[in-house]
Short mmCIF file of C-alpha atoms and ligand atoms in Angstrom, two decimals:
data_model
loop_
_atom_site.label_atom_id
_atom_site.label_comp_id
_atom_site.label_asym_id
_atom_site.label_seq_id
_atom_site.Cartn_x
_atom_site.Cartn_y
_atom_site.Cartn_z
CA UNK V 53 81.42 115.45 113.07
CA UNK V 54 85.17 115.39 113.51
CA UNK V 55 87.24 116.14 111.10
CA UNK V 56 90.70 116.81 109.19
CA UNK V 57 89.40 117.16 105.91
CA UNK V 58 92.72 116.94 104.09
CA UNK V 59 92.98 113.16 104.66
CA UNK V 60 89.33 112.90 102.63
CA UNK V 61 90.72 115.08 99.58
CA UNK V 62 89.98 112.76 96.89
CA UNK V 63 92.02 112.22 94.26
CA UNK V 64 91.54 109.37 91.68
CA UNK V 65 87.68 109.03 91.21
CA UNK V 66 86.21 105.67 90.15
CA UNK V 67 83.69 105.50 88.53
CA UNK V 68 81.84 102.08 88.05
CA UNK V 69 78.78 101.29 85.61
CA UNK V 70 77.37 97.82 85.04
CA UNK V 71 75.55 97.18 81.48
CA UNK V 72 73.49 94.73 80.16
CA UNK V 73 72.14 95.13 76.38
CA UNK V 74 72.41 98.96 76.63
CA UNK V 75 73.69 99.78 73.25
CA UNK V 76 70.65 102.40 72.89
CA UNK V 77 71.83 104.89 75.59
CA UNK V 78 75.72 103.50 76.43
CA UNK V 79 77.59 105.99 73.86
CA UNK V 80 75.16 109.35 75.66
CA UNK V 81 76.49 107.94 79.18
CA UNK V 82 79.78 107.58 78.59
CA UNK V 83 80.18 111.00 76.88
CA UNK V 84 78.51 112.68 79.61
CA UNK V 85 79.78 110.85 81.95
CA UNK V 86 83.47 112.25 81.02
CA UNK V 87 82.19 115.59 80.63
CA UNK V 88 80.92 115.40 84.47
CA UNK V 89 84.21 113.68 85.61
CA UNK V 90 86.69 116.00 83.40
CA UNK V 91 84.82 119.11 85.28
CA UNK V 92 85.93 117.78 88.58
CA UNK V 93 89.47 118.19 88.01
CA UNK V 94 90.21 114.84 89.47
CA UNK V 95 92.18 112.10 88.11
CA UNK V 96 89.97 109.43 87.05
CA UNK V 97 88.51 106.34 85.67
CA UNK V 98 85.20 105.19 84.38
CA UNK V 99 84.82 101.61 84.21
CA UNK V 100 82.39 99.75 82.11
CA UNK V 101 81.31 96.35 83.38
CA UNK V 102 79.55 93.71 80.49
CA UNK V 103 77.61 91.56 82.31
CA UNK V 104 76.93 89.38 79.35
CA UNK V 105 75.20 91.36 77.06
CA UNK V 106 74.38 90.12 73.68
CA UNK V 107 73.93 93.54 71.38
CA UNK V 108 76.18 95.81 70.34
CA UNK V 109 77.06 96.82 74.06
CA UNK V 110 80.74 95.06 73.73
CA UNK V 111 82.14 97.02 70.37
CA UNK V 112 80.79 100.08 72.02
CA UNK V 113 83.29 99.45 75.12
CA UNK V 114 86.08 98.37 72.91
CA UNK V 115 85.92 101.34 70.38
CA UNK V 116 85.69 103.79 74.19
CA UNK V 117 88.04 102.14 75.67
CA UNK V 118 90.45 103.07 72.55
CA UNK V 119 89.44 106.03 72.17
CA UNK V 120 89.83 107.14 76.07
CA UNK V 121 93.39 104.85 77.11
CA UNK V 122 93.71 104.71 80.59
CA UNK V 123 90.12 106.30 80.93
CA UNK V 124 87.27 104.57 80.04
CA UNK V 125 88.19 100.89 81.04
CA UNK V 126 85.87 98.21 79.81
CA UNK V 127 85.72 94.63 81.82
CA UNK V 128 83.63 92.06 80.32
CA UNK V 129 81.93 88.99 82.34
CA UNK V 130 81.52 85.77 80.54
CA UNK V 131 78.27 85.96 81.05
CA UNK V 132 75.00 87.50 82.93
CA UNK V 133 75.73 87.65 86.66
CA UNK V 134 73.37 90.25 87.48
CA UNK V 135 73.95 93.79 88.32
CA UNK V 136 75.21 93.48 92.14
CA UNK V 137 78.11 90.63 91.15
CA UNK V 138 78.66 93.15 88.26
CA UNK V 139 79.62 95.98 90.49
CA UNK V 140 81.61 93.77 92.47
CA UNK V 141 83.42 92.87 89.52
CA UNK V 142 84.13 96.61 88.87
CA UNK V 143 84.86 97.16 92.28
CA UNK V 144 87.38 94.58 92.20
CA UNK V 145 89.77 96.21 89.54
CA UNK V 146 89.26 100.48 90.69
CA UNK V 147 92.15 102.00 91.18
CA UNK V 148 90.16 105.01 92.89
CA UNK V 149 90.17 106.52 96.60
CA UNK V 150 86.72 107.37 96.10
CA UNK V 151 84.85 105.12 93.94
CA UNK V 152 80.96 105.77 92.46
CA UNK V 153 78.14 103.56 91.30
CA UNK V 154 76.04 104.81 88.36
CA UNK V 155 73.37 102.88 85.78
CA UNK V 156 74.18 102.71 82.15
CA UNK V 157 70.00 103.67 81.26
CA UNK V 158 70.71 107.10 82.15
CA UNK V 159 68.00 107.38 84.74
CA UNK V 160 70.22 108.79 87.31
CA UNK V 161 72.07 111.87 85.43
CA UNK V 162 75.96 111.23 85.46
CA UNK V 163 76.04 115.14 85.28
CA UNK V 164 75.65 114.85 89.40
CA UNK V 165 78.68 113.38 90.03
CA UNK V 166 80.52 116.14 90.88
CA UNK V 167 78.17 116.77 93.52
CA UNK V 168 78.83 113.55 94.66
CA UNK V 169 82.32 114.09 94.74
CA UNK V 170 82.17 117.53 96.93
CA UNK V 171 80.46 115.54 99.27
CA UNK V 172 82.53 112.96 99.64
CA UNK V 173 85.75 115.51 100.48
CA UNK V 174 83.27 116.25 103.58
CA UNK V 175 84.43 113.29 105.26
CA UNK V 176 81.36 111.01 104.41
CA UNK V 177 82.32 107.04 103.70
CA UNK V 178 78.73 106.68 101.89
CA UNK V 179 76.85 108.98 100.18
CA UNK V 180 73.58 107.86 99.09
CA UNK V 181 71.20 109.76 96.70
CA UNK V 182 67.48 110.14 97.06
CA UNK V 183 65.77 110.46 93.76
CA UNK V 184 63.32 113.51 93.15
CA UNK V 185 60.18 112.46 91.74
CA UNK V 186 61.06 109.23 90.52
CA UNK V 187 59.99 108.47 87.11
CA UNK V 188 59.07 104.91 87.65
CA UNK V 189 55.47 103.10 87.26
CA UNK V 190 53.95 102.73 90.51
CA UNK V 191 54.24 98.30 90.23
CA UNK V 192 57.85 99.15 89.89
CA UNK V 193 57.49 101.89 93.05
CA UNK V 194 55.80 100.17 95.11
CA UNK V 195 57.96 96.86 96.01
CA UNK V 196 61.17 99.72 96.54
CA UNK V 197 58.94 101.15 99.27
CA UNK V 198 58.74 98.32 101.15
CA UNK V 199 62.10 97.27 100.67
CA UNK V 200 63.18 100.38 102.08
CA UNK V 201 61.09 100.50 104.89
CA UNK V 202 62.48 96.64 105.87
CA UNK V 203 66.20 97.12 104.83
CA UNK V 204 66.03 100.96 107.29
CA UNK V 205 64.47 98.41 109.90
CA UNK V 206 67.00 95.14 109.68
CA UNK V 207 70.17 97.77 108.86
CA UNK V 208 69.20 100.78 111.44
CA UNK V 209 70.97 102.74 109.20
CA UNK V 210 68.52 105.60 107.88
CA UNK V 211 68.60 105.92 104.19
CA UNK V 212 65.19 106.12 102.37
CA UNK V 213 66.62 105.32 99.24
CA UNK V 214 67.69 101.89 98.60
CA UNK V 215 67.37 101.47 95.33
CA UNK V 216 69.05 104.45 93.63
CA UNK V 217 72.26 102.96 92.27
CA UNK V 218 73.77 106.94 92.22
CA UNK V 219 76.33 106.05 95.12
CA UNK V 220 79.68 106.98 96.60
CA UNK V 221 81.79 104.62 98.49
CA UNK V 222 85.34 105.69 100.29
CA UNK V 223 88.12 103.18 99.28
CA UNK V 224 88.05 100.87 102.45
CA UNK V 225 84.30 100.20 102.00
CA UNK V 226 84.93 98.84 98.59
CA UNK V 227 87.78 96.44 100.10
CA UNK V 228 85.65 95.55 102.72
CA UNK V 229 82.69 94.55 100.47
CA UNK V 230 85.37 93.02 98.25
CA UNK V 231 85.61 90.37 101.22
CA UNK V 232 82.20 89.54 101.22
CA UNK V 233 81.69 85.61 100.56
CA UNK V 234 78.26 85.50 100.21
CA UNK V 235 76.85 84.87 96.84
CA UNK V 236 73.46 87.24 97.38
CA UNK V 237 74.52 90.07 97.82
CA UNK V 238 72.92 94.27 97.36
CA UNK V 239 75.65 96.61 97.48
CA UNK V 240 73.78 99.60 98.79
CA UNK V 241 72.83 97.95 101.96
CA UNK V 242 76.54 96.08 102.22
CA UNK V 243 78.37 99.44 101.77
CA UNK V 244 76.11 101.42 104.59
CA UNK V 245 76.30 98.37 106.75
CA UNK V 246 80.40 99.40 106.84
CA UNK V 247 79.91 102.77 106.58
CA UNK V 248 80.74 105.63 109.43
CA UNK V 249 79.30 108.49 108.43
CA UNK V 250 76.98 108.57 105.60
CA UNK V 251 74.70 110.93 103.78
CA UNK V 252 72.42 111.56 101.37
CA UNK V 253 71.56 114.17 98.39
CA UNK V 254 69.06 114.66 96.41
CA UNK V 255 69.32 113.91 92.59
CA UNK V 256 67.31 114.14 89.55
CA UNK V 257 65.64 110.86 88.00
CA UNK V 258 64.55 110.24 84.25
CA UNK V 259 62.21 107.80 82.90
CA UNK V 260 64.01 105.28 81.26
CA UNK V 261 64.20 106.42 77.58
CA UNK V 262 65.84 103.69 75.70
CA UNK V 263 65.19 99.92 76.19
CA UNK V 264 63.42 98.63 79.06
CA UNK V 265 64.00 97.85 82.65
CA UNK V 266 66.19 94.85 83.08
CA UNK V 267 64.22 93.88 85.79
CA UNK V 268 61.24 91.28 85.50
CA UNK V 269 59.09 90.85 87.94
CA UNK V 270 60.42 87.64 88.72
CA UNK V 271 64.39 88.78 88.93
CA UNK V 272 62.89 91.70 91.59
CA UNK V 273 60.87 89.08 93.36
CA UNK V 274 64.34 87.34 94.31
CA UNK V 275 65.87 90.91 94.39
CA UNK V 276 64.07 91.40 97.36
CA UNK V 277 64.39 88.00 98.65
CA UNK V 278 67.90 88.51 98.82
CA UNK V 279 67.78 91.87 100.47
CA UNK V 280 66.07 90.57 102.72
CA UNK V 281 68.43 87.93 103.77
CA UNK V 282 71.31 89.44 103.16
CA UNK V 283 70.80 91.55 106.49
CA UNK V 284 69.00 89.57 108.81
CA UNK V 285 67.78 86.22 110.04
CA UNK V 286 64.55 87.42 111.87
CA UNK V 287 62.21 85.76 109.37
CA UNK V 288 63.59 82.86 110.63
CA UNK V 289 62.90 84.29 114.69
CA UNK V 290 59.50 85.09 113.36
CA UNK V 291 59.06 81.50 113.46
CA UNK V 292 59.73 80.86 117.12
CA UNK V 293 57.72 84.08 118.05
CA UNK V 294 54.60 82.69 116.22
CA UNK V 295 55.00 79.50 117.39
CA UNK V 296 55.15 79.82 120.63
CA UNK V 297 52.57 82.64 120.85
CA UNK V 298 50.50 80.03 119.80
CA UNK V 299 51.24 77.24 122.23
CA UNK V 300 50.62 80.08 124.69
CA UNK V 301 47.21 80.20 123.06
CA UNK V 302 46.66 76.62 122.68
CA UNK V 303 47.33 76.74 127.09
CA UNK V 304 44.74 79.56 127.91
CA UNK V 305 42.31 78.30 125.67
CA UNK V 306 42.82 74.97 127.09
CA UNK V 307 42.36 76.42 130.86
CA UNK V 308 39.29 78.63 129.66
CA UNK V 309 37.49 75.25 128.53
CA UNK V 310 38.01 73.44 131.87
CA UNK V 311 36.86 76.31 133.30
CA UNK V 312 34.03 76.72 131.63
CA UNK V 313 33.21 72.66 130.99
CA UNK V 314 33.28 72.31 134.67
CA UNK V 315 30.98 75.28 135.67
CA UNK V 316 28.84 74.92 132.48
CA UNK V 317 28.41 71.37 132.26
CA UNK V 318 29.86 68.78 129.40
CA UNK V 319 26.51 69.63 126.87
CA UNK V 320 28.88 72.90 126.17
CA UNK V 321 31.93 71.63 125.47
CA UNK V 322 30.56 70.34 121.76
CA UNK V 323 31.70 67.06 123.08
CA UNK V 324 35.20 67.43 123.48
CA UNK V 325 35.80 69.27 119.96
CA UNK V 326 36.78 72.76 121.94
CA UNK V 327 39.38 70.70 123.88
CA UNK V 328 40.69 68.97 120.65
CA UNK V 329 41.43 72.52 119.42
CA UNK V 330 43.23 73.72 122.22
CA UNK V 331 45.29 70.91 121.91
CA UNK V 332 46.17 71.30 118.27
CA UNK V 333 47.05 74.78 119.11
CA UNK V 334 49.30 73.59 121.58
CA UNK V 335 51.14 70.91 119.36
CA UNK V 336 51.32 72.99 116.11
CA UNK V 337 52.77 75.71 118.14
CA UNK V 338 55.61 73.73 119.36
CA UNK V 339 56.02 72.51 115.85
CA UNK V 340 56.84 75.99 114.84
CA UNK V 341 58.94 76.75 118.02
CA UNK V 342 60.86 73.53 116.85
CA UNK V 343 60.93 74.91 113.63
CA UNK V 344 62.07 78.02 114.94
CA UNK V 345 65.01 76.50 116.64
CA UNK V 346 66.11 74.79 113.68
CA UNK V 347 66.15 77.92 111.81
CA UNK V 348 68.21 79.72 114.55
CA UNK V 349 71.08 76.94 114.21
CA UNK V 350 70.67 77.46 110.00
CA UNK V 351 70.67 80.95 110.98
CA UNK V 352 74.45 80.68 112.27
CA UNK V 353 75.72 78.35 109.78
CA UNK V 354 74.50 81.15 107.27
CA UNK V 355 76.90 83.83 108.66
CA UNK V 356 79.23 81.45 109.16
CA UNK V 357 79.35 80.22 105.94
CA UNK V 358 79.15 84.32 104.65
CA UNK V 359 82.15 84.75 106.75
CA UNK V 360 82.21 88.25 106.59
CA UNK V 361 85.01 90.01 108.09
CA UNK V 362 83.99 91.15 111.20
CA UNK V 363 86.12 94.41 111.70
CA UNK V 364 87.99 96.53 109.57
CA UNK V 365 91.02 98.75 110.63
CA UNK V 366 90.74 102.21 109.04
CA UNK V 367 94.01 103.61 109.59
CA UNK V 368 96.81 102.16 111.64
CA UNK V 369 99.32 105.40 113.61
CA UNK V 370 102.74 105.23 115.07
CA UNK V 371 104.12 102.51 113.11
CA UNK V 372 107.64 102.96 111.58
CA UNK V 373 106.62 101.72 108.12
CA UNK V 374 103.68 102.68 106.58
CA UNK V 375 101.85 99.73 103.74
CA UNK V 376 101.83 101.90 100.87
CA UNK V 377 99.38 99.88 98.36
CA UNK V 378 96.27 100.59 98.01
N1 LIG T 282 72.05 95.36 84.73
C1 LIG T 282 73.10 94.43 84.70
N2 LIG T 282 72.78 93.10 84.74
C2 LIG T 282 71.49 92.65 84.85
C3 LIG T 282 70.44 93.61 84.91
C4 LIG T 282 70.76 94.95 84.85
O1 LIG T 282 74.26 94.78 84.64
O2 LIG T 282 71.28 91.44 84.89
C5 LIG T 282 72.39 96.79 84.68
C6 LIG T 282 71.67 97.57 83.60
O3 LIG T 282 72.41 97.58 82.40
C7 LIG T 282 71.61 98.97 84.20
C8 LIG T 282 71.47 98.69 85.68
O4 LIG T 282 71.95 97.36 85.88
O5 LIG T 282 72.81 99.68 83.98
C9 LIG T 282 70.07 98.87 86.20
O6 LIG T 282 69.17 98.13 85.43
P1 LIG T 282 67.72 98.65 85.09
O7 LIG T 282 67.75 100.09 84.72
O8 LIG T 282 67.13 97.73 84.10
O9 LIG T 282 66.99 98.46 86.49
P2 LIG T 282 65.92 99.41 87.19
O10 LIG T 282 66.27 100.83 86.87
O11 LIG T 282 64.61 99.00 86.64
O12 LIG T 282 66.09 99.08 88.63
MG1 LIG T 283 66.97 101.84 85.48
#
């Protein structure tokens, strides 16, 4: 890797938490969470992101955000967003040049974000964490597997852990997710898909001690939905594939028949049924390819209508004056 590592000194850490009803464990993060940050000997900022919750979550905010001015910030959401739109939110008011995602339940320890931090000042624009003997039931295990294994497939980018929220981000990745339109979105996999150079660490991983996952089955059913087509269109390719594997199918099978009705005789061919088949094949295959086609076109609107940036300019040289904000 390149690098001058004085232009990746950080300076102001960010760091960004989204909670929903976690009035059980919120006071413990936030106090160890400025106990990691004040051992970095950066400037910084934790920010606390409501995303509607409906215990005592908000008066713990207000009564941090008193107590810390200027360094716990608390930003409250009208109402229940979900996590991602959450950490948008947050990510939409940092004031950071490096800025972190942590949960509020404690299950990733905030005392690692130093380590996160050192990293970063390598010269990494993502740093990813990969959690040690995860402390999660295996129905809750299991769906992150796969989701990794598609999202490293649709991405390219290697990272086997998806679903640790433990993440740093560089400035300019936060802008550029920041101009994301599109409504589903899973920051992990948006940040990496505008990272550089990324990395990951390992970090330690608790089972959830107060309250329970926010997650039902059903909100990580269309979790992974959106994952899923967030990155990619191919499920929609899949469609033509099939279908016209099939029509390719329906033709053999059509040529073995004649084949065999005219050396075999017409007893064999069950009276035409055999031939009816080969047809269907045929017609339900170009149904799909049809399909298919339809879905390429729905495809396009879909990024269109995303209209994600499509480049970003990291750093502009030579020019007389320089844009100073952030
Ligand atoms: N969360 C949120 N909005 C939601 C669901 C969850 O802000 O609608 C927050 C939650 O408070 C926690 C984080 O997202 O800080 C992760 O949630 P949880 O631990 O329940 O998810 P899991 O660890 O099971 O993936
Ligand atoms: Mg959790």
């Amino acid at each position: 890797m390149k690098k001058n590592l004085e232009k990746y000194k950080v300076n102001f850490v960010s760091v960004v938490v989204p909670v929903f009803n976690e009035e059980g464990c919120l006071q413990e993060l936030i106090d160890r969470s400025l106990k990691a940050l004040e051992t970095t000997g950066k400037r910084y900022e934790l920010i606390l992101v409501d995303d509607g919750s409906e215990d005592a979550t908000a008066s713990i905010m207000h009564e941090a955000s008193e107590k810390n001015e200027d360094k716990v910030i608390s930003c409250f959401l009208n109402r229940n967003f979900g996590q991602h739109n959450a950490i948008l939110a947050g990510f939409s008011i940092v004031r950071g040049d490096l800025v972190l995602t942590i949960d509020a339940d404690l299950q990733n320890p905030p005392e690692e974000i130093p380590s996160l931090v050192k990293k970063a000042e390598e010269g990494y624009d993502v740093i990813g964490t990969v959690r040690q003997n995860r402390q999660d039931s295996f129905l809750r295990k299991l769906p992150s597997k796969i989701v990794n294994k598609m999202t490293q497939l649709a991405t390219g980018v290697n990272m086997t852990d998806y679903g640790c929220m433990l993440r740093a981000y560089r400035r300019h990745i936060v802008e550029a997710m920041l101009q994301c339109n599109e409504r589903s979105t899973f920051i992990p996999v948006l940040g990496n898909s505008f990272a550089r150079y990324t990395c990951e660490i390992p970090v330690g991983h608790n089972e959830r001690s107060i309250g329970d996952s926010k997650y039902s089955l059903w909100k990580l059913i269309n979790l992974q939905f959106n994952l899923l087509t967030c990155m990619t269109t191919f499920p929609l390719r899949l469609l033509s594939f099939i279908g016209g594997s099939l029509s390719l199918l329906g033709i053999l099978l059509g040529i073995v028949i004649i084949i065999l009705r005219i050396c075999m005789g017409d007893q064999w061919a069950a009276e035409g049924v055999f031939t009816l088949f080969a047809i269907l094949f045929i017609i339900s295959g170009f149904q799909l390819v049809g399909m298919g086609l339809l879905g390429e076109y729905i495809g396009r609107i879909y990024y269109d209508v995303r209209a994600r940036p499509r480049f970003f300019i990291e750093e502009i040289l030579g020019r007389k004056e320089e844009k100073t904000e952030k």
